[in-house]
Coordinates of C-alpha atoms in Angstrom, one line a residue:
Chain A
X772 CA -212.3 2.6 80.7
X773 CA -212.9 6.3 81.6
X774 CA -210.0 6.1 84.6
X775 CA -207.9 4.8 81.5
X776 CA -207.6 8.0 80.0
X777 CA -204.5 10.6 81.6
X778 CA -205.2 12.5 84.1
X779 CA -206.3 16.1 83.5
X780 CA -202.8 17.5 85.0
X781 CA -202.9 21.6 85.2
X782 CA -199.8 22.6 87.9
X783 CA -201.6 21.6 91.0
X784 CA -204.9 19.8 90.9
X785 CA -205.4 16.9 88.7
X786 CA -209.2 15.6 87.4
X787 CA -209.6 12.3 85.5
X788 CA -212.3 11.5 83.3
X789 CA -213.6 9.4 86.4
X790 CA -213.2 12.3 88.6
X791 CA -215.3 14.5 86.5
X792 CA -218.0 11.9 86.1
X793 CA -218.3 11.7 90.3
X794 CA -218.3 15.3 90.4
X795 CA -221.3 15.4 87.9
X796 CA -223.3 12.9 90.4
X797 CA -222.1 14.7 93.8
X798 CA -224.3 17.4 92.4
X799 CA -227.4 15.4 91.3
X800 CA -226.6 16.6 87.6
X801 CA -228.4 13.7 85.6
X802 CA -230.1 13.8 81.6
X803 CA -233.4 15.6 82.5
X804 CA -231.5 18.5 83.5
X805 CA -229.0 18.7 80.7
X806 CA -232.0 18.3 78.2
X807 CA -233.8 21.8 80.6
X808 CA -231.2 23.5 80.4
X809 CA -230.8 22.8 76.5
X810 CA -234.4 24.7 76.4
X811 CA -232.8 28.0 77.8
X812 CA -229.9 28.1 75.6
X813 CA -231.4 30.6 73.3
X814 CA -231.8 32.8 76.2
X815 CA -228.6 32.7 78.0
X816 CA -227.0 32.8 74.6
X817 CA -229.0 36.1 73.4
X818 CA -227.9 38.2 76.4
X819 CA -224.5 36.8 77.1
X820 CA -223.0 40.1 77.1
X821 CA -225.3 41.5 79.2
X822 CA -224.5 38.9 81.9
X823 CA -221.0 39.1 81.7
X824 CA -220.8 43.2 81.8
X825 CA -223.3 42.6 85.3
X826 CA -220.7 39.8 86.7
X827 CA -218.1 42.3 86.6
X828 CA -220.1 45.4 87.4
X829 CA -221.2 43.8 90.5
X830 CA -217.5 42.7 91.3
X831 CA -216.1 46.3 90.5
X832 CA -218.5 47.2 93.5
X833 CA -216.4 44.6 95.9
X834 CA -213.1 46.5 97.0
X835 CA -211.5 43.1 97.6
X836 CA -211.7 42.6 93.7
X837 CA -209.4 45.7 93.2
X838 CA -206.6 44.0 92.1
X839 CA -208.1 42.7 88.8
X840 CA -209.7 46.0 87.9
X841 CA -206.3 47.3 87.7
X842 CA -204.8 45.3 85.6
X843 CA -206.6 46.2 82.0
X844 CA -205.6 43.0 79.7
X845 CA -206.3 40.8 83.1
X846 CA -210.0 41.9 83.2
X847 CA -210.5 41.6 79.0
X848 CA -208.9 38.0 79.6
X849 CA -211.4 37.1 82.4
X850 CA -214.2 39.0 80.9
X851 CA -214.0 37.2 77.6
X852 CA -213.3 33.9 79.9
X853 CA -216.5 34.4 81.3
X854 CA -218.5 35.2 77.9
X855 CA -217.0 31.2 77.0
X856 CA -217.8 30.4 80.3
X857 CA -221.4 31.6 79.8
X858 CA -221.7 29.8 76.0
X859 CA -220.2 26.7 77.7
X860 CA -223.1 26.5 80.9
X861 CA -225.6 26.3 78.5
X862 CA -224.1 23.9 76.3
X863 CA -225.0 20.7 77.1
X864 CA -221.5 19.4 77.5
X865 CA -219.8 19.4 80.4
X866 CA -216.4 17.2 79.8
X867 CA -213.0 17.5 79.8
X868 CA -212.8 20.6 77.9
X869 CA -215.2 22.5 79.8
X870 CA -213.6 21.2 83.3
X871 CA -210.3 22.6 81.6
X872 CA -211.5 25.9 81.1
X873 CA -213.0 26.2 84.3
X874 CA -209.6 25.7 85.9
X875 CA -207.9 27.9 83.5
X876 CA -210.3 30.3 85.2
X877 CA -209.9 29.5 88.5
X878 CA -205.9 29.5 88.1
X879 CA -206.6 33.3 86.5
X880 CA -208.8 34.7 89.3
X881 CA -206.0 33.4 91.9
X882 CA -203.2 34.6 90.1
X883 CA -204.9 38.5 91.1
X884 CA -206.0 37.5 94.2
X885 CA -209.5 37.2 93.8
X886 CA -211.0 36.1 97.1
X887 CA -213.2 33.1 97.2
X888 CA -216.4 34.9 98.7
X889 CA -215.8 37.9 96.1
X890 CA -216.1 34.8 93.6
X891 CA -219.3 33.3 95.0
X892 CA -221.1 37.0 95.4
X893 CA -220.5 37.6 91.9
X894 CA -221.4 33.7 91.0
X895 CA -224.1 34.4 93.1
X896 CA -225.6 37.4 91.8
X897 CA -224.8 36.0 87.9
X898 CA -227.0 32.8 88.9
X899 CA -230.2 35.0 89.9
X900 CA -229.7 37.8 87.2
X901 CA -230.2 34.5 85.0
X902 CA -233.0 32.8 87.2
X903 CA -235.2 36.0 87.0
X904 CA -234.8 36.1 83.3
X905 CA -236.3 32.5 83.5
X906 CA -238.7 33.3 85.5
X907 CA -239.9 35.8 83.2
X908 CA -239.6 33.8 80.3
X909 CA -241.7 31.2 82.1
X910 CA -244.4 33.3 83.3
X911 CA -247.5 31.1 83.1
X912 CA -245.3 27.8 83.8
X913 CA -243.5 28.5 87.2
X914 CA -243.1 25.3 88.0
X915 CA -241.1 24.6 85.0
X916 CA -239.1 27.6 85.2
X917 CA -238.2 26.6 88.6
X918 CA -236.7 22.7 87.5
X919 CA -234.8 24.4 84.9
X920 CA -233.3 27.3 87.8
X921 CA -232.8 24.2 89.8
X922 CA -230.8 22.2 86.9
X923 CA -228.8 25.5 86.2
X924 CA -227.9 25.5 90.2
X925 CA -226.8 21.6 89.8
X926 CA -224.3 23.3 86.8
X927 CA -223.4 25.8 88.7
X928 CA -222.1 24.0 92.1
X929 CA -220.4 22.0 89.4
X930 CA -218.0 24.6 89.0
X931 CA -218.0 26.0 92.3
X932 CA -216.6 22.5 93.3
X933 CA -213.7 22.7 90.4
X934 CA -213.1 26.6 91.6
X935 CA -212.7 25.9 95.1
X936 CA -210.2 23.0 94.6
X937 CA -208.1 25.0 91.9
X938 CA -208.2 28.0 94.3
X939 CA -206.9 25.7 97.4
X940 CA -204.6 23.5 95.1
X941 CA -202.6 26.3 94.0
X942 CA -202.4 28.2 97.6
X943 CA -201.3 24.6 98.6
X944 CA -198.5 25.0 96.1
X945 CA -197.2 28.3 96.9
X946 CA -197.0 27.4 100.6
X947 CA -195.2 24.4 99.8
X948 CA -192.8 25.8 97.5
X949 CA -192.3 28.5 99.9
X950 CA -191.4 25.8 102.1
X951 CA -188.7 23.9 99.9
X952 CA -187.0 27.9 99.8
X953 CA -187.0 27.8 103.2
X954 CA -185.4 24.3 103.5
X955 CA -182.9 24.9 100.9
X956 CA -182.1 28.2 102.7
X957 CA -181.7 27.4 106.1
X958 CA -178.8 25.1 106.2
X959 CA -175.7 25.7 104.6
X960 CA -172.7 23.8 105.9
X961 CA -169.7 26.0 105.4
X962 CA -166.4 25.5 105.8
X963 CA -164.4 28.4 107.4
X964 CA -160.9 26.8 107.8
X965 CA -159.5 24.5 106.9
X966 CA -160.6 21.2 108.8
X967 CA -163.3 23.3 110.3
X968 CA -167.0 23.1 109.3
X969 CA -169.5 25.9 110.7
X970 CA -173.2 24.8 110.7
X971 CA -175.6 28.2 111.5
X972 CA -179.3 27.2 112.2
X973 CA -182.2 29.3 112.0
X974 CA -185.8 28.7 112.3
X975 CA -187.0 26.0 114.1
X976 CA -186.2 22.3 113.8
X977 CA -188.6 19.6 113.4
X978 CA -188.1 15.5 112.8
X979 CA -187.8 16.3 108.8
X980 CA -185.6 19.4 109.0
X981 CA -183.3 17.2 111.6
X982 CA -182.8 15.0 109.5
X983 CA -181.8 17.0 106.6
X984 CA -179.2 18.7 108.3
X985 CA -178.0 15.7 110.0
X986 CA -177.4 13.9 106.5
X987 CA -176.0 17.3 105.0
X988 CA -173.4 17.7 108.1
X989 CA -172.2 14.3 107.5
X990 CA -171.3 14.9 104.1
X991 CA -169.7 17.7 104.7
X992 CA -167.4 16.6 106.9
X993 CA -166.2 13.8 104.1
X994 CA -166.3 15.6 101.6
X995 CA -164.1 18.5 103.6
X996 CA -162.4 15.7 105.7
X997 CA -163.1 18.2 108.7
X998 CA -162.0 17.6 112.3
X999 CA -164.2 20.1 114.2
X1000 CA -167.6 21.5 113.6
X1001 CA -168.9 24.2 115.3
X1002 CA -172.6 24.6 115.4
X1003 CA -174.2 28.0 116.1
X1004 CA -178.2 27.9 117.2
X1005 CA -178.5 31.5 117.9
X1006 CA -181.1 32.1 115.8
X1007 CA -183.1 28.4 117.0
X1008 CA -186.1 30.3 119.0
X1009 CA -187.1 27.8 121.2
X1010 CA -185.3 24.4 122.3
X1011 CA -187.6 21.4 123.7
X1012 CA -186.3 18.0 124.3
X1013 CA -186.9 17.0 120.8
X1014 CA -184.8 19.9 119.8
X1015 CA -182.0 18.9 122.2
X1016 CA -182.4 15.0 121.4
X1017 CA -181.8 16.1 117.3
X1018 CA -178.8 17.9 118.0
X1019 CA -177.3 15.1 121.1
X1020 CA -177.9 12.7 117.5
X1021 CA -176.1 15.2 115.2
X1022 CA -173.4 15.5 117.1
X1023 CA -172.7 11.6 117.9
X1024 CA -173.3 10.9 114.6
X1025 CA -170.4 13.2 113.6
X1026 CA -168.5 12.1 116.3
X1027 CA -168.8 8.4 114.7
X1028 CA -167.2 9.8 111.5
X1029 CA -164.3 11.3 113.5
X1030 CA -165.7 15.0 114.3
X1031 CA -165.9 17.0 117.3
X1032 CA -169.0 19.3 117.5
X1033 CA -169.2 22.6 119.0
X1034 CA -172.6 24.2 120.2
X1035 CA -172.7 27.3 120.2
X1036 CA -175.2 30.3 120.9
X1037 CA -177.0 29.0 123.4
X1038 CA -178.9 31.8 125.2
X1039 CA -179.6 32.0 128.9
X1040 CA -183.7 31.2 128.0
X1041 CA -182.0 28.1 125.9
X1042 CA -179.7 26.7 128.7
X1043 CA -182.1 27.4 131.3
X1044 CA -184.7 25.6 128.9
X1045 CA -182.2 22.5 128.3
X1046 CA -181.4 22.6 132.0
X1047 CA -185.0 22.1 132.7
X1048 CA -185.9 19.4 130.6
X1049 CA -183.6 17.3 132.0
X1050 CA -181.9 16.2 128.9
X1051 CA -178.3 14.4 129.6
X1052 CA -176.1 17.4 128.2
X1053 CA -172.8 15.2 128.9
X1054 CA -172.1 14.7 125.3
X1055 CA -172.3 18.3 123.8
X1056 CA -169.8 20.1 124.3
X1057 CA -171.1 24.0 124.3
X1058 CA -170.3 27.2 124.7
X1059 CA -171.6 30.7 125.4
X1060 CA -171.4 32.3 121.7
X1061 CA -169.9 31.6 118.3
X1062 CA -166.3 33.4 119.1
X1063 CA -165.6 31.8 121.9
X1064 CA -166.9 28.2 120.1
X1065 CA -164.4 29.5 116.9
X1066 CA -161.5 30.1 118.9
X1067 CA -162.0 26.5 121.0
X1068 CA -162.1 25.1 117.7
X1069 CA -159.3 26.6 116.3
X1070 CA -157.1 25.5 119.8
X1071 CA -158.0 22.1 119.0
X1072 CA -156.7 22.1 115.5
X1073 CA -153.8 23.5 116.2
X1074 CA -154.1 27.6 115.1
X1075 CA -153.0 30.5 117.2
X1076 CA -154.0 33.4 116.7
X1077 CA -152.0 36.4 116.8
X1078 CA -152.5 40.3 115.5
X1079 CA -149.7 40.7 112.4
X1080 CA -147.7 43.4 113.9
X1081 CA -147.9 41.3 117.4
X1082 CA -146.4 38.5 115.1
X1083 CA -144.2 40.1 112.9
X1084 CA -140.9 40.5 115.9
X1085 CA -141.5 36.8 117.0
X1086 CA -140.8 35.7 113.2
X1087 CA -137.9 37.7 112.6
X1088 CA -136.5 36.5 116.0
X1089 CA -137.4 33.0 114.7
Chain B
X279 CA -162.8 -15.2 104.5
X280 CA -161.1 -13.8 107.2
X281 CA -160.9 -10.6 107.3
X282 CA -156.8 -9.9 106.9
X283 CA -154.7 -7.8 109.8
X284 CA -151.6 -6.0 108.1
X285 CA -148.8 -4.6 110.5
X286 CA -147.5 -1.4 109.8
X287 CA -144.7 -0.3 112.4
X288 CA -146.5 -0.7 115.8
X289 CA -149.8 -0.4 114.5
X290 CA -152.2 -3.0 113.3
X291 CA -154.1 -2.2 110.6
X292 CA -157.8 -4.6 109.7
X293 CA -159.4 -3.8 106.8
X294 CA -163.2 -5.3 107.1
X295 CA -164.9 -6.2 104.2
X296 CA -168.3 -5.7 102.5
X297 CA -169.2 -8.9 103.2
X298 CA -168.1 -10.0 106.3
X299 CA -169.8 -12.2 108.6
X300 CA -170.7 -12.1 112.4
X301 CA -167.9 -15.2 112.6
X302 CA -165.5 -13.5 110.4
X303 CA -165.5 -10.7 113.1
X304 CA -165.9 -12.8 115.7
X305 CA -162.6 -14.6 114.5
X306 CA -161.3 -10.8 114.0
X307 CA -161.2 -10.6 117.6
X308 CA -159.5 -13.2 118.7
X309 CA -156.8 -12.5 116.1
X310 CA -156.6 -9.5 116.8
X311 CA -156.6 -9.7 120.5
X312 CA -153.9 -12.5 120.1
X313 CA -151.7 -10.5 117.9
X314 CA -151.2 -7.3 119.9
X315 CA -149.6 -9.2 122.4
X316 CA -147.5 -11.0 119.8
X317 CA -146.0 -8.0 118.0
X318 CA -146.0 -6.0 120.5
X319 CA -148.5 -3.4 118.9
X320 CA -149.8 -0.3 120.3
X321 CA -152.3 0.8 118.1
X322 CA -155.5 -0.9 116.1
X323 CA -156.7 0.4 113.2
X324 CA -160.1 -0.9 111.9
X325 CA -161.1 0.6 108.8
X326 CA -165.2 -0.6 108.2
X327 CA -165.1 2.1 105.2
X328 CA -166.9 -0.6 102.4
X329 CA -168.8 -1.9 105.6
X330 CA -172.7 -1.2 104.3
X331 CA -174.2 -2.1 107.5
X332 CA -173.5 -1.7 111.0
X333 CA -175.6 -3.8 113.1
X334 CA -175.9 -4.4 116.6
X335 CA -173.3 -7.1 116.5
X336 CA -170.9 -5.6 114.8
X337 CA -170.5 -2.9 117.2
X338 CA -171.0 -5.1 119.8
X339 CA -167.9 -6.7 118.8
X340 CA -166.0 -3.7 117.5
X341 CA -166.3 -2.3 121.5
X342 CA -165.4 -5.6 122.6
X343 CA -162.2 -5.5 120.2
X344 CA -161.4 -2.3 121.9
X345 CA -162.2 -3.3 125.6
X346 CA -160.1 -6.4 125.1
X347 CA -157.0 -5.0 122.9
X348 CA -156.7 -1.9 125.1
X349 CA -156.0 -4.6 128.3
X350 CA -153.0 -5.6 126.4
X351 CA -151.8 -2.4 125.7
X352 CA -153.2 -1.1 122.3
X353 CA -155.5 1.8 122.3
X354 CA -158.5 1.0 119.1
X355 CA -159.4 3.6 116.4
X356 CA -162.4 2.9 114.1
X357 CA -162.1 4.6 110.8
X358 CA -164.0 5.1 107.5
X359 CA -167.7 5.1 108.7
X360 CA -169.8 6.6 106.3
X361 CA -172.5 9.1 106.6
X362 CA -175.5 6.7 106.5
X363 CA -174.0 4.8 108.5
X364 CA -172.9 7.1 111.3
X365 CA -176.7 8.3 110.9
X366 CA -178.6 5.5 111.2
X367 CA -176.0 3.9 114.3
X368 CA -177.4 6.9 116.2
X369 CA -180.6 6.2 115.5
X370 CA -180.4 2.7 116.6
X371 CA -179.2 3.8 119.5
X372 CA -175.8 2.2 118.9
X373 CA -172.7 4.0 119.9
X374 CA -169.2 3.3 120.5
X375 CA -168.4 5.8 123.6
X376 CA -164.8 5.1 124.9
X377 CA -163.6 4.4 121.4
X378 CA -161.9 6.4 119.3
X379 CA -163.4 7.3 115.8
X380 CA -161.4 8.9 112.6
X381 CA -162.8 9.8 109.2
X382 CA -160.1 7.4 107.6
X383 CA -157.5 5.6 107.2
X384 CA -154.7 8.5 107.2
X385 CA -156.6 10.2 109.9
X386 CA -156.8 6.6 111.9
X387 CA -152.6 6.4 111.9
X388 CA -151.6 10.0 112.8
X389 CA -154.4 9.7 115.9
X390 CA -152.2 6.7 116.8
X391 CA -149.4 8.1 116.3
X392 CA -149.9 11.5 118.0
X393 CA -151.4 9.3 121.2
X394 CA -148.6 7.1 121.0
X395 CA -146.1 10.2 121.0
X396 CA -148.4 11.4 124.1
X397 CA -147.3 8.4 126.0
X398 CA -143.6 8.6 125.0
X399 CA -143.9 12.6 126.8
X400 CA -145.9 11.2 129.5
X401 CA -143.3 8.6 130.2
X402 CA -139.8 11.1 130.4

């Protein structure tokens, strides 16, 4: 029934109904503690302010925290976050709505790079500022002071558990979208006469990356009914037999659609590398760097070239 | 169906089809094979460009039309393979070394005819 419901969906992480149930029992977080911490809402809810002035007080102190303190409307946000946050803990209620705010939260403390151990100091240091307030309200009933702490603490890992996935969601899903940059980047097929297709890699190539440019090269070369292709991997750092195996593909997969390929580029650590390895270099046709594989390529189509005031007598003899 | 040879000049030209079976290319070949002696060709075009699959018989037999048509004088030039194709052919580990390859049809005729013109120099 619960899983029934959509899923929570805020960029990155996603939390069904389900998910937040499981999270409650991970922590232990049953009835009896939602009906001790009802008994202390009075006393969160009096000095609310106070705690959220001393959350940020104590993360003012943290240098790593700078970046929020700078930023004027980003602190009110957060502080006035927190102040709900604060309301909420006590509340009773800890569903969807409260899950959403916490990730709202979490996306706000990431977005000015607030570490996650400056987050758990101040977390931290908010928890006991509250637990000696119990304490003291308690006074003759320790005991009881100490289930309701504990119940608070069950609340409290709660949303660590939330923060700490919305904090590793979205670095996730910067890296990976620096990633597709990178990929859509790295390998343009150009074509630089015509009939003649350059392909410049850089970086390093994996399986994935391979293939990409593989599939890319090929339609290239129909879509620009090329002849030759000359492939430059002067900027490919290091060249194993995986490396070399990728490119002896590319190339007699290109050669199955009526291309030649040209390697070019290779450095003396790259051909020493390849010549190491062992790799059957038969079928690549190579050479040292990319003017020498341009003008091979233009030979084999055909071009000569000449300087224009070389050329211009020869015409007008012609 | 067989798949149908057209002559143009001294070339042969096979167009295979989508759906052509191992027999209809094993009958390819021994068409094929018979007609270049026939007419007196001395080129082969195969043209595999609606081909969706290139298995391990097909270029099986493809090389063998090659090995075979080339002892009676016709050099073989596969055009038309698409880019999947080409792709995953290499990494079946199928290849068609020793046989010329062309993007298409036009390309398929003037490597023919360029050879062919090769041959005439060679010969005076």
């Amino acid at each position: 029934m619960l899983e029934q419901t959509p899923a929570l969906q805020l960029r990155s992480l996603s939390i069904t109904d389900g998910d937040i149930e499981h999270r409650k029992k991970t922590v232990g977080l049953d009835l009896d503690d939602i009906t001790r911490i009802a008994s202390i809402k009075e006393i969160v809810i009096s000095r609310v302010d106070e705690y959220t002035d001393g959350f940020f007080r104590y993360l003012a102190n943290l240098s790593e925290a700078s970046a929020l303190f700078t930023r004027r409307e980003a602190l009110e946000e957060a502080k006035g976050r927190k102040r709900e946050h604060l309301v909420a803990l006590v509340s009773g209620v800890y569903g969807r709505n409260y899950v959403e705010e916490r990730i709202a939260l979490g996306i706000l403390y990431n977005k000015y790079g607030l570490e996650t151990r400056v987050f758990l100091g101040g977390f931290h240091h908010l928890m006991k500022t509250i637990g000696s307030d119990i304490m003291l309200h308690y006074r003759s009933e320790p005991e009881k002071a100490f289930q309701i702490f504990l119940s608070l603490t069950k609340i409290g890992f709660f949303d660590i558990s939330i923060l700490v996935d919305v904090l590793v969601a979205e670095r996730q899903l910067t890296i990976d979208l620096q990633q597709e940059a990178i990929r859509e980047l790295s390998t343009p097929v150009l074509q630089i006469r015509e009939r003649l297709l350059i392909l410049p890699i850089i970086g390093t190539i994996d399986s994935q990356r391979a293939k990409q440019l593989t599939d890319d090269l090929l339609r290239a070369i129909r879509a620009n009914r090329s002849k030759v292709v000359v492939m430059d991997i002067t900027g490919v750092g290091a060249v194993d037999s995986k490396v070399a195996n990728h490119l002896i593909q590319t190339v007699a997969a290109a050669r199955l659609m009526g291309s030649s390929v040209i390697v070019t580029g290779l450095s003396a650590n790259v051909a020493q590398a390849l010549v190491g390895l062992g790799v059957d270099l038969s079928k690549l046709d190579t050479t040292g760097d990319l003017q020498a594989g341009l003008e091979q390529a233009e030979h084999m189509l055909g071009y000569r070239m000449v300087r224009a005031n070389q050329a211009l007598p020869q015409l007008q003899s012609a | 169906m067989s798949i149908p040879i057209l002559k143009q000049g001294c070339v042969l030209i096979a167009c295979v089809q989508a759906a052509a079976t191992d027999q209809d290319l094993i009958q390819l070949k021994d068409e094929l094979t018979d007609k270049v002696g026939q007419l007196r060709s001395r080129g082969v075009v195969i043209d595999v460009s609606t081909l969706d699959v290139m298995d391990s018989f097909a270029t099986r037999t493809l090389r063998g039309i090659a090995q075979a048509t080339k002892l009676r004088g016709a050099e073989v030039v596969i055009v038309g393979i698409q880019p999947d194709i080409a792709f995953a052919m290499v990494q079946l580990g199928l290849s068609l070394d020793g046989i010329a390859t062309a993007l298409d049809l036009e390309e398929g005729l003037e490597l023919v005819s360029a050879r062919m013109s090769e041959d005439v120099d060679n010969a005076t």
